[in-house]
Tab-separated table of C-alpha atoms in Angstrom:
chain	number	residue	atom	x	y	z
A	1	UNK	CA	-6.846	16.617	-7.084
A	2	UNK	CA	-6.011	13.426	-8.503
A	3	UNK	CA	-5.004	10.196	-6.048
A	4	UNK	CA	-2.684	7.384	-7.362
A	5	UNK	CA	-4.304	4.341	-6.322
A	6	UNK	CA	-1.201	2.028	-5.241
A	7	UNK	CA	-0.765	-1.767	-4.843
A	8	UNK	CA	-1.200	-2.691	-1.408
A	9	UNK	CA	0.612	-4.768	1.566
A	10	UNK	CA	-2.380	-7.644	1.740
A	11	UNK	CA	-0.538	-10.188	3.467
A	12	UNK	CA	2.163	-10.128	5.938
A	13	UNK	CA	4.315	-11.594	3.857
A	14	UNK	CA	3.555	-10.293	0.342
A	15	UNK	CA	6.080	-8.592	-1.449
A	16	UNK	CA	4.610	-8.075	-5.168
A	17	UNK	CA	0.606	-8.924	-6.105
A	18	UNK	CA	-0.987	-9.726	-9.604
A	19	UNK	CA	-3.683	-8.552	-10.304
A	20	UNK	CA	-5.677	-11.046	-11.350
A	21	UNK	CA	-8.856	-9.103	-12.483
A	22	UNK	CA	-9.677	-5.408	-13.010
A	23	UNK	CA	-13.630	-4.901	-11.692
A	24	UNK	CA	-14.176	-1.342	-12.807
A	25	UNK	CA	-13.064	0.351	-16.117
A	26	UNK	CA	-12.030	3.960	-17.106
A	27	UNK	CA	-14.349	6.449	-16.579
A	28	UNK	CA	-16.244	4.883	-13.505
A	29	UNK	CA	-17.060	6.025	-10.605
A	30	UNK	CA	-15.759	5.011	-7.375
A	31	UNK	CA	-16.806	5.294	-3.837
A	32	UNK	CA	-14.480	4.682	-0.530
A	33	UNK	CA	-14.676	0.728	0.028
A	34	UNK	CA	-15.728	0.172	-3.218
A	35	UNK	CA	-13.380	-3.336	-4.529
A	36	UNK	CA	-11.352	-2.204	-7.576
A	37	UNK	CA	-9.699	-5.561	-8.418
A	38	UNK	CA	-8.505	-8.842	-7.378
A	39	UNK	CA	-5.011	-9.261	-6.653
A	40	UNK	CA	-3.508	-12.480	-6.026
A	41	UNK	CA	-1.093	-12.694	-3.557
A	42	UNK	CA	1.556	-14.828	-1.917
A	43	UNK	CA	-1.273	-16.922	-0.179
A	44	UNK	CA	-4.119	-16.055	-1.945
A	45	UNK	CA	-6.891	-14.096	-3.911
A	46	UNK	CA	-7.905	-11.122	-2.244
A	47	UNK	CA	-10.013	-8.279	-2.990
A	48	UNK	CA	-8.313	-4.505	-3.418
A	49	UNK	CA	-10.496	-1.603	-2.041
A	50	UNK	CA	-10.606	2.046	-2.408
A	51	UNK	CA	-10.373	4.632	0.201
A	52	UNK	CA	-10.947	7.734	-1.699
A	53	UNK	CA	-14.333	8.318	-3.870
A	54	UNK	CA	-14.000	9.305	-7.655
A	55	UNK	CA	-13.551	8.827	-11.398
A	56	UNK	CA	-11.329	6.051	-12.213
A	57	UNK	CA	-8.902	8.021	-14.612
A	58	UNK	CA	-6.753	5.785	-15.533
A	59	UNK	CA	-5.648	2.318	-15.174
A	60	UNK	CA	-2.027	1.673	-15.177
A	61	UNK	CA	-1.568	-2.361	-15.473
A	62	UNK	CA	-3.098	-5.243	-17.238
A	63	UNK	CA	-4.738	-8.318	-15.758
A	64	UNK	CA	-2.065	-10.594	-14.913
A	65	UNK	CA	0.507	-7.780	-14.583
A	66	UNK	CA	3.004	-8.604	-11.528
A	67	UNK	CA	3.505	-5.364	-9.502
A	68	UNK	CA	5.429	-4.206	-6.492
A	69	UNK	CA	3.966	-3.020	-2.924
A	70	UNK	CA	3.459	0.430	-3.783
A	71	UNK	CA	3.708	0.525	-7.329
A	72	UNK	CA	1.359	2.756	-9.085
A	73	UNK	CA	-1.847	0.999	-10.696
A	74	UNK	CA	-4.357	3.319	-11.116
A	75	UNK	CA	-5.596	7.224	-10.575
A	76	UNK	CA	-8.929	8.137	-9.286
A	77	UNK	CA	-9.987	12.490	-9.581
A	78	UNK	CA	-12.149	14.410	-11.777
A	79	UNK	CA	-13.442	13.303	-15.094
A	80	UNK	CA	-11.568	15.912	-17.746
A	81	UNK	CA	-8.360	16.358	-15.094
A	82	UNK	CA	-5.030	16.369	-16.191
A	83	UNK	CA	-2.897	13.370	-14.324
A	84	UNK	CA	0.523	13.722	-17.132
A	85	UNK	CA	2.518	14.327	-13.694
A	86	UNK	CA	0.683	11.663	-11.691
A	87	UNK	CA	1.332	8.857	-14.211
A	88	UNK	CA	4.445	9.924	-15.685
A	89	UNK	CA	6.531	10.089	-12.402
A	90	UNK	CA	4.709	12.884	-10.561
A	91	UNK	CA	6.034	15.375	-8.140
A	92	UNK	CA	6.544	14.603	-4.277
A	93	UNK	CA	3.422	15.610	-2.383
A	94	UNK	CA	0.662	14.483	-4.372
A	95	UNK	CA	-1.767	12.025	-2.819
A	96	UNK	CA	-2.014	8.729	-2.670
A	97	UNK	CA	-4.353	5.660	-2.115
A	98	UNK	CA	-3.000	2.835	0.115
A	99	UNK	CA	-5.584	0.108	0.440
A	100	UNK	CA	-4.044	-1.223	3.020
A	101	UNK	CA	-2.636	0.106	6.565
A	102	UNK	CA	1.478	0.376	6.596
A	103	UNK	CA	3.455	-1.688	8.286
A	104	UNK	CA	6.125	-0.454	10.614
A	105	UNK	CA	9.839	-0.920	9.762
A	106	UNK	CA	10.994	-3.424	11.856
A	107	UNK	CA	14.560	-1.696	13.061
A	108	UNK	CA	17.682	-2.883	14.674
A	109	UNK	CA	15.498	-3.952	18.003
A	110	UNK	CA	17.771	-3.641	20.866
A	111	UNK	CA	17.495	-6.246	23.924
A	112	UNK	CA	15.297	-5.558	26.817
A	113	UNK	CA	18.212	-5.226	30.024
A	114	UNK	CA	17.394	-8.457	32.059
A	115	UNK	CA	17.696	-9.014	35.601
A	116	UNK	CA	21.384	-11.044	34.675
A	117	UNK	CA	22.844	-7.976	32.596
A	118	UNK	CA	21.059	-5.615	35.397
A	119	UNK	CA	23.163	-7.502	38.335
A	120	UNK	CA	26.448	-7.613	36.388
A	121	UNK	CA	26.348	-3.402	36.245
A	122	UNK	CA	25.066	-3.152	39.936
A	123	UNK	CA	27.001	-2.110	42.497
A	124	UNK	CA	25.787	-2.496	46.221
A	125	UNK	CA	25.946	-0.360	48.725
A	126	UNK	CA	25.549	-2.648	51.502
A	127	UNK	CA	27.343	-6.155	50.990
């Protein structure tokens, strides 16, 4: 099964990368850990990484191509398989390669009750 490699979060505050410089072509062969490309970020040059082992199918952007976290630049599978779905769109439910772990969401946080807001609701029994 074919896995879209994606652009990954490599800075805290990174939004979009570039990626500076492709370091594999079509039609070689990957292994987990092996470093794909350099992407420039917000703060600097860093290497991407694979997780997943494979054929590099396809590549999806050009050096010096600006791309979103998550946006699709590559698909590793099987030489000879057919990606059409992968690249054009795909369906939900198909794998994919983050490089990098998720951040959580940062929610609506709500305030930890402190001992002020936690006397103002008491009521004693003895006074």
């Amino acid at each position: 099964m074919a896995i879209k490699v994606e652009m990954p979060k490599l800075s805290d505050t990174m939004e979009e990368g570039v990626l500076a410089k492709w370091n594999i072509q079509e039609g070689d062969t990957v292994s987990a850990g092996d470093v794909i490309a350099d992407v420039e970020t917000d703060k600097a040059t860093m290497e991407m990484e694979v997780f997943d082992s494979g054929t590099i199918l396809k590549l999806l952007v050009d050096e010096g191509d600006t791309i979103p976290l998550g946006g699709l630049v590559a698909v590793i599978g099987e030489p000879g398989e057919d990606i059409s779905g992968l690249v054009s769109g795909g369906a939900s439910g198909e794998s994919s390669s983050s490089e990098a772990a998720t951040e959580p969401e940062t929610g609506a946080a709500t305030e930890p009750e402190t001992a002020d807001s936690a006397s103002e609701s008491f009521d004693p029994i003895f006074g």
